[in-house]
Amino acid sequence: MRRRSVLTLGAVGAVAAAVRPSDALASAALPFPPGFGWGAATSAYQLEGAAKEDGRGPSVWDVFSHQPGRIRNGDTGDVAADHYHRYTEDLDIMRDLGLTSYRFSISWSRVLPTGRGTVNPRGVDFYHRLIDGLLSRGIAPVVTLFHWDTPQALQELGGWENRDCASWFADYAHTMFSAFGDTVPTWLTINEPKTVVDVGYTAGTHAPGKQDRRLANVVGHHLLLGHGLAVQALRATGGRSRIGAALSLSPTYPAADSDGARRQAVAADAEENRRWLDPLLLGRYPEDWLATQAADAPVRAAIKDGDLAIIGSRNDLLGVNYYGPTHVTATGSRVMRHPTSQATWQEIYPDGLFDLLTRVKRDYGDIPVSITENGMPTQNPLHDQDRVTFLRDHLTAAHRAIQAGVPLESYHLWSLMDNFEWAEGYTQRWGIIHVDFATQRRTLKASAEWYKTVIANNGL
Ligand code: IFM
């Protein structure tokens, strides 16, 4: 039997009272453009649960999270925030916050249990209900096709190491475009290919848990190829939806005032940013990044004639996930120059968002930009004033970028609600909605009340 959860007014009121008077805005001193998209983001494996229900097939994350020692406390996404069953309640929360945009991902193995071939109608039906529920509440769906959960059946054929995975992905994308058509105004193909490459295939602390940098770069190329083929598949439908990718980008800075540090910052920029942005938006890999790949590096053989024309197919928008900057020394080591969060890889530097957004405009032109993720975890369960400060400072930087002419159209904080934070399990809470994972009770945090006010005022 499904447990019901309740968003009590009492809990909401208690947290609202904790918001400092200075946060209770009467009108916006920093107004955002009319129609600016105020959003929040989630992903399927992190939120949905119902891992074995209604015909869903396993993904690499189901397998990985069940391997001993992979995830803190042995946590898994089997139940997560139980969104699969509680989506109606969650939609009502989104409406009450005033969200106008919601970014979520489709679980590839829920709609295609073995990644290709037979479609699971019950899986497709769940996303129909979710999308219809968003639209009826005036919230625009922004749908990611791949947020790291490769179907396990495809992983057994090599997953993204196998060039065919790009075509399997495009076929899946086409199936989704046909199923949902223009009800989805914005599609995002791949989420943070950099994380798959760096964490899933190099550090090995994310699924599929490999530690092979040379293979990782092949995977990176195939992810880009899958993106390009999916863009072409959308164009072939003749529909009106827009499409792009969500990249995790990090402005890079020299950690010292020296030529060596400046050179290393350029190299770090190639690795962090340009190796993704250039193929997608300019149809070529950066020469300085290619030069870092040995003559016998498998990625060189993986890049076939014609691939870059596919990868460089016109995108309608760029999704930017921003968590912090990268500072490098003259020896190429990364150092922290700003405060971190419970996620110790994170460096909190809101001005970096301004630098990043204006740099995208300068180097890649006026492609519409959506901030598809931005946020921080905190151990303050409900009175998350640190998150309020974080969000306020980053939105201020975003506002400054808009003033500087960046065509920024929307902002999605990460995350709508506490969820399964990959290798950290449930120990890091990134949501503006608190989830009690024992009862699945949802409670608005101070940051949710604050964000609600920002949305109501269309600005800070
Ligand atoms: O939770 C993740 C998300 O899935 C991808 N971007 C970073 C977030 C925080 O680590």
CSV table of C-alpha atoms and ligand atoms in Angstrom, one decimal:
chain,number,residue,atom,x,y,z
A,1,MET,CA,0.0,0.0,0.0
A,2,ARG,CA,1.2,3.5,-0.8
A,3,ARG,CA,1.9,5.7,2.2
A,4,ARG,CA,0.4,9.2,1.8
A,5,SER,CA,2.6,12.1,2.7
A,6,VAL,CA,1.4,15.5,3.8
A,7,LEU,CA,2.8,19.0,3.3
A,8,THR,CA,1.5,20.5,6.5
A,9,LEU,CA,0.8,24.2,6.7
A,10,GLY,CA,2.3,24.1,10.2
A,11,ALA,CA,5.6,23.0,8.9
A,12,VAL,CA,5.6,25.6,6.1
A,13,GLY,CA,4.7,28.3,8.5
A,14,ALA,CA,7.4,27.4,11.0
A,15,VAL,CA,10.0,27.7,8.4
A,16,ALA,CA,8.6,30.8,6.9
A,17,ALA,CA,8.9,32.5,10.2
A,18,ALA,CA,12.6,31.7,10.2
A,19,VAL,CA,13.2,33.6,7.0
A,20,ARG,CA,14.9,36.9,7.9
A,21,PRO,CA,12.8,40.1,7.3
A,22,SER,CA,15.4,41.2,4.7
A,23,ASP,CA,14.5,38.1,2.7
A,24,ALA,CA,10.8,39.0,2.6
A,25,LEU,CA,10.9,41.1,-0.5
A,26,ALA,CA,8.1,43.5,-1.3
A,27,SER,CA,9.2,44.3,-4.8
A,28,ALA,CA,12.1,43.4,-6.9
A,29,ALA,CA,15.2,45.7,-6.8
A,30,LEU,CA,16.7,43.4,-9.4
A,31,PRO,CA,13.8,42.5,-11.8
A,32,PHE,CA,14.3,39.7,-14.3
A,33,PRO,CA,12.9,39.9,-17.8
A,34,PRO,CA,9.2,39.2,-18.3
A,35,GLY,CA,8.6,35.6,-18.9
A,36,PHE,CA,11.9,34.5,-17.3
A,37,GLY,CA,11.7,30.8,-16.4
A,38,TRP,CA,11.9,30.1,-12.7
A,39,GLY,CA,12.6,26.5,-12.3
A,40,ALA,CA,14.0,23.6,-10.3
A,41,ALA,CA,15.8,20.4,-11.5
A,42,THR,CA,15.8,16.7,-10.6
A,43,SER,CA,16.8,13.5,-12.3
A,44,ALA,CA,15.0,10.1,-12.6
A,45,TYR,CA,17.3,7.8,-10.7
A,46,GLN,CA,17.8,10.3,-7.9
A,47,LEU,CA,14.1,11.0,-7.4
A,48,GLU,CA,11.7,8.4,-8.7
A,49,GLY,CA,12.3,5.1,-6.9
A,50,ALA,CA,9.9,2.3,-8.1
A,51,ALA,CA,13.1,0.7,-9.4
A,52,LYS,CA,11.4,-2.6,-10.3
A,53,GLU,CA,7.8,-1.5,-10.9
A,54,ASP,CA,5.6,-1.4,-13.9
A,55,GLY,CA,8.1,-3.1,-16.2
A,56,ARG,CA,11.1,-0.8,-15.6
A,57,GLY,CA,14.4,-2.5,-16.6
A,58,PRO,CA,17.7,-2.0,-14.6
A,59,SER,CA,20.2,0.7,-15.4
A,60,VAL,CA,23.9,0.9,-14.6
A,61,TRP,CA,23.0,2.8,-11.4
A,62,ASP,CA,20.7,0.0,-10.1
A,63,VAL,CA,23.6,-2.4,-10.5
A,64,PHE,CA,26.3,-0.1,-9.2
A,65,SER,CA,24.4,1.1,-6.1
A,66,HIS,CA,23.8,-2.5,-5.1
A,67,GLN,CA,27.5,-3.4,-5.2
A,68,PRO,CA,29.0,-3.4,-1.6
A,69,GLY,CA,31.1,-0.4,-0.8
A,70,ARG,CA,30.1,1.8,-3.7
A,71,ILE,CA,27.6,4.1,-2.0
A,72,ARG,CA,27.8,5.7,1.4
A,73,ASN,CA,25.8,3.7,4.0
A,74,GLY,CA,24.9,1.2,1.3
A,75,ASP,CA,22.1,3.5,0.0
A,76,THR,CA,20.4,2.9,-3.3
A,77,GLY,CA,17.9,4.7,-5.5
A,78,ASP,CA,15.4,1.8,-5.1
A,79,VAL,CA,12.9,4.1,-3.3
A,80,ALA,CA,14.6,7.5,-3.4
A,81,ALA,CA,12.0,10.2,-2.9
A,82,ASP,CA,9.3,7.9,-4.2
A,83,HIS,CA,8.3,10.5,-6.8
A,84,TYR,CA,7.0,7.8,-9.1
A,85,HIS,CA,4.1,7.3,-6.6
A,86,ARG,CA,4.0,10.8,-5.2
A,87,TYR,CA,4.3,12.9,-8.3
A,88,THR,CA,0.9,14.5,-8.0
A,89,GLU,CA,1.8,15.8,-4.5
A,90,ASP,CA,5.1,17.0,-5.9
A,91,LEU,CA,3.4,18.7,-8.8
A,92,ASP,CA,1.2,20.6,-6.4
A,93,ILE,CA,4.2,21.7,-4.4
A,94,MET,CA,5.8,23.0,-7.6
A,95,ARG,CA,2.6,24.9,-8.4
A,96,ASP,CA,2.4,26.3,-4.9
A,97,LEU,CA,6.0,27.5,-5.2
A,98,GLY,CA,5.1,29.3,-8.4
A,99,LEU,CA,7.6,27.4,-10.6
A,100,THR,CA,7.2,28.1,-14.3
A,101,SER,CA,9.7,25.5,-15.4
A,102,TYR,CA,10.6,22.0,-14.2
A,103,ARG,CA,13.6,20.1,-15.4
A,104,PHE,CA,13.5,16.3,-15.0
A,105,SER,CA,14.9,13.3,-16.7
A,106,ILE,CA,13.3,10.3,-18.3
A,107,SER,CA,14.6,6.9,-17.1
A,108,TRP,CA,15.7,5.3,-20.4
A,109,SER,CA,15.2,1.8,-18.9
A,110,ARG,CA,11.7,2.6,-17.6
A,111,VAL,CA,10.5,3.4,-21.2
A,112,LEU,CA,12.7,0.9,-23.0
A,113,PRO,CA,13.6,-1.8,-20.4
A,114,THR,CA,16.5,-3.2,-22.4
A,115,GLY,CA,17.4,0.2,-23.9
A,116,ARG,CA,16.1,-0.6,-27.4
A,117,GLY,CA,13.3,-2.6,-29.0
A,118,THR,CA,10.1,-3.1,-27.1
A,119,VAL,CA,8.6,0.0,-25.5
A,120,ASN,CA,7.2,-0.3,-22.0
A,121,PRO,CA,3.8,1.5,-22.3
A,122,ARG,CA,3.4,1.8,-18.5
A,123,GLY,CA,6.7,3.7,-18.4
A,124,VAL,CA,5.7,6.0,-21.1
A,125,ASP,CA,2.3,6.6,-19.4
A,126,PHE,CA,4.1,7.8,-16.2
A,127,TYR,CA,5.8,10.5,-18.1
A,128,HIS,CA,2.6,11.4,-20.0
A,129,ARG,CA,0.9,11.9,-16.6
A,130,LEU,CA,3.9,13.9,-15.3
A,131,ILE,CA,4.1,16.2,-18.4
A,132,ASP,CA,0.3,16.7,-18.5
A,133,GLY,CA,0.4,17.5,-14.8
A,134,LEU,CA,3.0,20.1,-15.3
A,135,LEU,CA,1.2,21.7,-18.3
A,136,SER,CA,-2.1,21.8,-16.5
A,137,ARG,CA,-0.3,23.7,-13.6
A,138,GLY,CA,1.3,26.2,-16.0
A,139,ILE,CA,4.8,24.7,-15.6
A,140,ALA,CA,6.9,24.2,-18.7
A,141,PRO,CA,8.6,20.7,-18.9
A,142,VAL,CA,12.3,20.7,-19.7
A,143,VAL,CA,13.1,17.1,-20.3
A,144,THR,CA,16.6,15.5,-20.1
A,145,LEU,CA,17.0,12.2,-22.0
A,146,PHE,CA,20.2,11.0,-20.4
A,147,HIS,CA,21.1,11.8,-16.8
A,148,TRP,CA,23.7,9.0,-16.4
A,149,ASP,CA,21.3,5.9,-16.1
A,150,THR,CA,22.4,3.8,-19.1
A,151,PRO,CA,20.2,0.7,-19.4
A,152,GLN,CA,22.1,-2.2,-18.0
A,153,ALA,CA,21.3,-4.3,-21.1
A,154,LEU,CA,23.2,-1.8,-23.2
A,155,GLN,CA,26.1,-1.6,-20.7
A,156,GLU,CA,26.5,-5.4,-21.2
A,157,LEU,CA,27.1,-4.6,-24.9
A,158,GLY,CA,29.7,-2.0,-23.9
A,159,GLY,CA,27.4,0.9,-23.1
A,160,TRP,CA,28.9,4.3,-24.3
A,161,GLU,CA,32.2,2.6,-24.9
A,162,ASN,CA,30.4,1.0,-27.9
A,163,ARG,CA,29.9,3.5,-30.8
A,164,ASP,CA,26.5,1.9,-31.5
A,165,CYS,CA,25.3,3.4,-28.2
A,166,ALA,CA,25.1,6.8,-29.9
A,167,SER,CA,22.6,5.3,-32.4
A,168,TRP,CA,20.7,3.4,-29.6
A,169,PHE,CA,20.4,6.7,-27.8
A,170,ALA,CA,19.1,8.5,-30.9
A,171,ASP,CA,16.5,5.7,-31.5
A,172,TYR,CA,15.4,6.1,-27.9
A,173,ALA,CA,15.3,9.9,-28.3
A,174,HIS,CA,13.2,9.5,-31.5
A,175,THR,CA,10.8,7.2,-29.6
A,176,MET,CA,10.4,9.9,-26.9
A,177,PHE,CA,9.9,12.7,-29.5
A,178,SER,CA,7.2,10.6,-31.1
A,179,ALA,CA,5.5,9.8,-27.8
A,180,PHE,CA,5.5,13.4,-26.4
A,181,GLY,CA,5.7,15.6,-29.4
A,182,ASP,CA,5.1,19.3,-28.8
A,183,THR,CA,4.0,18.8,-25.3
A,184,VAL,CA,7.7,19.1,-24.4
A,185,PRO,CA,8.8,22.5,-25.5
A,186,THR,CA,12.5,21.9,-24.5
A,187,TRP,CA,14.6,18.7,-24.7
A,188,LEU,CA,18.0,18.3,-23.2
A,189,THR,CA,20.0,15.4,-24.7
A,190,ILE,CA,22.9,14.5,-22.4
A,191,ASN,CA,23.5,15.8,-18.9
A,192,GLU,CA,27.1,16.6,-17.8
A,193,PRO,CA,29.1,14.3,-20.1
A,194,LYS,CA,32.1,15.5,-18.2
A,195,THR,CA,30.9,13.8,-15.0
A,196,VAL,CA,30.4,10.5,-16.8
A,197,VAL,CA,33.9,10.8,-18.2
A,198,ASP,CA,35.7,12.0,-15.1
A,199,VAL,CA,33.7,10.2,-12.4
A,200,GLY,CA,32.1,7.2,-14.1
A,201,TYR,CA,35.1,6.2,-16.2
A,202,THR,CA,38.2,7.8,-14.7
A,203,ALA,CA,37.8,8.0,-10.9
A,204,GLY,CA,35.4,5.1,-11.1
A,205,THR,CA,33.3,6.3,-8.2
A,206,HIS,CA,30.1,6.6,-10.3
A,207,ALA,CA,28.5,3.9,-12.4
A,208,PRO,CA,29.8,2.0,-14.3
A,209,GLY,CA,32.8,2.3,-12.0
A,210,LYS,CA,35.6,2.1,-14.5
A,211,GLN,CA,39.1,3.7,-14.1
A,212,ASP,CA,40.4,4.1,-17.6
A,213,ARG,CA,41.1,7.6,-18.8
A,214,ARG,CA,41.7,6.6,-22.4
A,215,LEU,CA,38.4,4.7,-22.6
A,216,ALA,CA,36.8,7.6,-20.8
A,217,ASN,CA,37.6,10.0,-23.7
A,218,VAL,CA,36.1,7.5,-26.2
A,219,VAL,CA,32.9,7.5,-24.0
A,220,GLY,CA,33.0,11.3,-24.1
A,221,HIS,CA,33.1,11.3,-27.9
A,222,HIS,CA,30.3,8.8,-28.2
A,223,LEU,CA,28.1,10.9,-25.8
A,224,LEU,CA,28.6,13.9,-28.1
A,225,LEU,CA,27.8,11.8,-31.1
A,226,GLY,CA,24.6,10.5,-29.4
A,227,HIS,CA,23.7,14.2,-28.7
A,228,GLY,CA,24.2,15.2,-32.4
A,229,LEU,CA,22.2,12.2,-33.7
A,230,ALA,CA,19.4,13.0,-31.2
A,231,VAL,CA,19.3,16.6,-32.4
A,232,GLN,CA,19.0,15.4,-36.0
A,233,ALA,CA,16.2,12.9,-34.9
A,234,LEU,CA,14.3,15.8,-33.5
A,235,ARG,CA,14.7,17.9,-36.6
A,236,ALA,CA,13.4,15.0,-38.7
A,237,THR,CA,10.1,15.0,-36.8
A,238,GLY,CA,9.4,18.5,-38.0
A,239,GLY,CA,8.1,19.4,-34.5
A,240,ARG,CA,8.5,22.7,-32.8
A,241,SER,CA,10.3,21.6,-29.7
A,242,ARG,CA,13.8,23.0,-29.0
A,243,ILE,CA,16.9,21.0,-28.1
A,244,GLY,CA,20.3,21.3,-26.6
A,245,ALA,CA,22.6,19.7,-24.0
A,246,ALA,CA,23.3,20.4,-20.3
A,247,LEU,CA,27.0,20.9,-19.7
A,248,SER,CA,28.7,21.3,-16.4
A,249,LEU,CA,31.0,24.3,-17.0
A,250,SER,CA,33.6,25.9,-14.8
A,251,PRO,CA,35.4,29.1,-15.4
A,252,THR,CA,39.1,28.6,-15.0
A,253,TYR,CA,41.5,31.0,-13.4
A,254,PRO,CA,45.3,31.0,-12.8
A,255,ALA,CA,45.9,30.5,-9.1
A,256,ALA,CA,48.9,32.8,-9.2
A,257,ASP,CA,50.0,35.8,-11.2
A,258,SER,CA,52.5,33.9,-13.3
A,259,ASP,CA,52.8,32.9,-17.0
A,260,GLY,CA,52.9,29.3,-15.9
A,261,ALA,CA,49.7,29.5,-14.0
A,262,ARG,CA,48.0,31.4,-16.9
A,263,ARG,CA,49.1,28.7,-19.3
A,264,GLN,CA,47.7,26.0,-17.1
A,265,ALA,CA,44.4,27.9,-16.8
A,266,VAL,CA,44.1,27.8,-20.6
A,267,ALA,CA,44.8,24.1,-20.6
A,268,ALA,CA,42.3,23.5,-17.8
A,269,ASP,CA,39.7,25.5,-19.8
A,270,ALA,CA,40.2,23.2,-22.7
A,271,GLU,CA,39.6,20.1,-20.5
A,272,GLU,CA,36.8,21.6,-18.4
A,273,ASN,CA,34.9,23.6,-21.0
A,274,ARG,CA,36.1,23.8,-24.6
A,275,ARG,CA,36.3,20.1,-25.3
A,276,TRP,CA,32.5,20.1,-24.9
A,277,LEU,CA,31.5,23.5,-26.0
A,278,ASP,CA,33.5,23.6,-29.2
A,279,PRO,CA,32.3,20.3,-30.8
A,280,LEU,CA,28.7,21.2,-29.8
A,281,LEU,CA,28.6,24.8,-30.9
A,282,LEU,CA,31.5,25.1,-33.4
A,283,GLY,CA,31.6,21.6,-34.8
A,284,ARG,CA,35.3,21.0,-33.9
A,285,TYR,CA,37.5,19.8,-31.1
A,286,PRO,CA,39.9,22.4,-29.8
A,287,GLU,CA,43.4,21.9,-31.2
A,288,ASP,CA,45.0,22.3,-27.8
A,289,TRP,CA,42.8,19.6,-26.3
A,290,LEU,CA,43.4,17.2,-29.2
A,291,ALA,CA,47.1,17.8,-28.7
A,292,THR,CA,46.9,16.4,-25.2
A,293,GLN,CA,45.7,13.1,-26.6
A,294,ALA,CA,48.6,10.7,-27.4
A,295,ALA,CA,49.1,9.6,-31.0
A,296,ASP,CA,47.8,6.2,-30.0
A,297,ALA,CA,45.0,7.4,-27.8
A,298,PRO,CA,41.8,5.5,-28.7
A,299,VAL,CA,39.8,8.7,-28.9
A,300,ARG,CA,41.6,9.6,-32.1
A,301,ALA,CA,40.4,6.4,-33.8
A,302,ALA,CA,36.9,6.9,-32.4
A,303,ILE,CA,36.5,10.3,-34.1
A,304,LYS,CA,35.3,9.3,-37.6
A,305,ASP,CA,34.9,11.4,-40.7
A,306,GLY,CA,31.6,13.2,-40.5
A,307,ASP,CA,31.2,12.9,-36.7
A,308,LEU,CA,31.8,16.5,-36.0
A,309,ALA,CA,29.3,17.7,-38.6
A,310,ILE,CA,26.7,15.6,-36.7
A,311,ILE,CA,27.8,16.7,-33.3
A,312,GLY,CA,27.8,20.3,-34.4
A,313,SER,CA,24.2,20.2,-35.7
A,314,ARG,CA,22.5,23.4,-34.7
A,315,ASN,CA,21.4,23.6,-31.1
A,316,ASP,CA,18.5,25.8,-30.0
A,317,LEU,CA,19.8,26.4,-26.5
A,318,LEU,CA,22.7,25.7,-24.1
A,319,GLY,CA,22.1,24.3,-20.7
A,320,VAL,CA,24.6,25.4,-18.1
A,321,ASN,CA,25.2,23.6,-14.8
A,322,TYR,CA,27.3,25.8,-12.6
A,323,TYR,CA,28.7,24.7,-9.3
A,324,GLY,CA,32.0,26.6,-9.1
A,325,PRO,CA,35.2,27.7,-10.7
A,326,THR,CA,38.6,26.0,-11.2
A,327,HIS,CA,41.8,27.6,-10.1
A,328,VAL,CA,45.1,26.0,-11.3
A,329,THR,CA,48.7,26.5,-10.3
A,330,ALA,CA,51.7,26.7,-12.6
A,331,THR,CA,52.2,22.9,-12.2
A,332,GLY,CA,48.6,22.3,-13.2
A,333,SER,CA,47.3,21.4,-9.7
A,334,ARG,CA,43.8,22.5,-8.7
A,335,VAL,CA,43.5,24.6,-5.6
A,336,MET,CA,40.6,26.1,-3.8
A,337,ARG,CA,40.3,29.9,-3.5
A,338,HIS,CA,36.8,30.2,-2.1
A,339,PRO,CA,34.6,28.5,0.5
A,340,THR,CA,33.4,25.0,-0.1
A,341,SER,CA,30.2,23.2,1.0
A,342,GLN,CA,29.4,19.7,2.3
A,343,ALA,CA,30.3,18.6,-1.3
A,344,THR,CA,34.0,19.2,-0.8
A,345,TRP,CA,34.6,19.4,-4.6
A,346,GLN,CA,32.5,22.5,-4.7
A,347,GLU,CA,33.9,26.0,-4.6
A,348,ILE,CA,31.4,28.7,-3.9
A,349,TYR,CA,32.1,31.7,-6.2
A,350,PRO,CA,29.0,33.5,-7.6
A,351,ASP,CA,31.0,35.9,-9.7
A,352,GLY,CA,32.2,32.8,-11.6
A,353,LEU,CA,28.7,32.4,-13.0
A,354,PHE,CA,28.8,36.0,-14.4
A,355,ASP,CA,32.3,35.2,-15.9
A,356,LEU,CA,31.0,32.0,-17.4
A,357,LEU,CA,27.8,33.3,-18.9
A,358,THR,CA,29.5,36.4,-20.5
A,359,ARG,CA,32.3,34.2,-21.8
A,360,VAL,CA,29.7,31.9,-23.5
A,361,LYS,CA,28.3,34.9,-25.2
A,362,ARG,CA,31.7,36.3,-26.2
A,363,ASP,CA,33.0,33.0,-27.6
A,364,TYR,CA,29.9,31.2,-28.9
A,365,GLY,CA,27.5,34.0,-29.8
A,366,ASP,CA,23.9,34.6,-28.7
A,367,ILE,CA,22.7,31.1,-28.2
A,368,PRO,CA,19.9,31.2,-25.7
A,369,VAL,CA,21.1,29.9,-22.3
A,370,SER,CA,19.3,28.2,-19.5
A,371,ILE,CA,20.9,27.6,-16.1
A,372,THR,CA,19.9,24.0,-15.9
A,373,GLU,CA,21.6,23.4,-12.4
A,374,ASN,CA,23.0,25.5,-9.6
A,375,GLY,CA,22.9,24.8,-5.9
A,376,MET,CA,24.6,23.5,-2.8
A,377,PRO,CA,24.0,20.9,-0.2
A,378,THR,CA,23.7,21.9,3.5
A,379,GLN,CA,23.3,20.1,6.7
A,380,ASN,CA,20.8,22.6,8.0
A,381,PRO,CA,17.7,20.6,7.6
A,382,LEU,CA,15.0,23.3,7.3
A,383,HIS,CA,16.5,26.6,8.2
A,384,ASP,CA,19.0,26.6,5.3
A,385,GLN,CA,19.9,30.3,5.4
A,386,ASP,CA,23.3,29.3,3.8
A,387,ARG,CA,21.4,28.1,0.8
A,388,VAL,CA,19.3,31.2,0.6
A,389,THR,CA,22.6,33.3,0.6
A,390,PHE,CA,24.0,31.0,-2.1
A,391,LEU,CA,20.9,31.3,-4.3
A,392,ARG,CA,20.6,35.0,-3.8
A,393,ASP,CA,24.3,35.6,-4.7
A,394,HIS,CA,24.1,33.4,-7.8
A,395,LEU,CA,20.9,34.9,-9.0
A,396,THR,CA,22.4,38.4,-8.6
A,397,ALA,CA,25.3,37.3,-10.8
A,398,ALA,CA,22.8,35.9,-13.3
A,399,HIS,CA,21.0,39.2,-13.3
A,400,ARG,CA,24.2,41.0,-13.9
A,401,ALA,CA,24.9,38.7,-16.9
A,402,ILE,CA,21.5,39.5,-18.3
A,403,GLN,CA,22.2,43.2,-18.0
A,404,ALA,CA,25.5,42.6,-19.9
A,405,GLY,CA,23.4,41.1,-22.8
A,406,VAL,CA,23.5,37.4,-22.1
A,407,PRO,CA,20.3,35.8,-23.5
A,408,LEU,CA,19.6,33.9,-20.3
A,409,GLU,CA,16.1,32.6,-20.3
A,410,SER,CA,15.7,30.5,-17.3
A,411,TYR,CA,17.2,29.3,-14.0
A,412,HIS,CA,16.8,25.8,-12.5
A,413,LEU,CA,18.1,25.4,-9.0
A,414,TRP,CA,19.4,22.0,-8.0
A,415,SER,CA,17.4,20.5,-6.6
A,416,LEU,CA,13.7,20.7,-6.1
A,417,MET,CA,13.8,18.2,-3.2
A,418,ASP,CA,16.3,16.1,-1.3
A,419,ASN,CA,17.2,13.0,-3.2
A,420,PHE,CA,19.8,10.3,-3.9
A,421,GLU,CA,23.1,12.1,-4.3
A,422,TRP,CA,24.9,9.3,-6.2
A,423,ALA,CA,28.0,8.0,-4.3
A,424,GLU,CA,27.0,10.1,-1.3
A,425,GLY,CA,23.7,8.4,-1.0
A,426,TYR,CA,21.2,10.3,1.2
A,427,THR,CA,24.0,12.0,3.2
A,428,GLN,CA,23.9,15.2,1.1
A,429,ARG,CA,20.7,17.2,1.0
A,430,TRP,CA,20.5,19.5,-2.1
A,431,GLY,CA,16.8,20.2,-2.1
A,432,ILE,CA,14.8,23.3,-1.2
A,433,ILE,CA,12.1,20.8,-0.1
A,434,HIS,CA,13.1,18.5,2.8
A,435,VAL,CA,12.3,14.9,2.4
A,436,ASP,CA,12.1,12.6,5.5
A,437,PHE,CA,13.2,9.4,3.8
A,438,ALA,CA,11.6,7.3,6.5
A,439,THR,CA,8.1,8.7,6.0
A,440,GLN,CA,8.5,10.5,2.6
A,441,ARG,CA,7.0,13.5,4.2
A,442,ARG,CA,7.8,16.7,2.3
A,443,THR,CA,8.5,20.0,4.1
A,444,LEU,CA,9.4,23.4,2.6
A,445,LYS,CA,12.7,24.7,3.8
A,446,ALA,CA,13.5,28.4,4.3
A,447,SER,CA,15.1,28.4,0.8
A,448,ALA,CA,11.8,27.3,-0.7
A,449,GLU,CA,9.9,30.1,1.0
A,450,TRP,CA,12.5,32.5,-0.2
A,451,TYR,CA,12.4,31.2,-3.8
A,452,LYS,CA,8.7,31.4,-3.8
A,453,THR,CA,8.9,35.1,-3.0
A,454,VAL,CA,11.6,35.7,-5.7
A,455,ILE,CA,9.3,34.0,-8.2
A,456,ALA,CA,6.3,36.0,-7.2
A,457,ASN,CA,8.3,39.2,-7.6
A,458,ASN,CA,10.0,38.0,-10.8
A,459,GLY,CA,13.3,39.1,-9.2
A,460,LEU,CA,15.4,39.8,-6.2
B,1,IFM,O1,23.1,15.6,-8.1
B,1,IFM,C1,24.0,16.1,-9.1
B,1,IFM,C2,23.3,16.0,-10.4
B,1,IFM,O2,22.8,14.8,-10.7
B,1,IFM,C3,24.2,16.4,-11.6
B,1,IFM,N1,24.9,17.7,-11.3
B,1,IFM,C4,25.5,17.8,-10.0
B,1,IFM,C5,24.4,17.5,-8.9
B,1,IFM,C6,25.1,17.7,-7.5
B,1,IFM,O3,26.2,16.8,-7.3
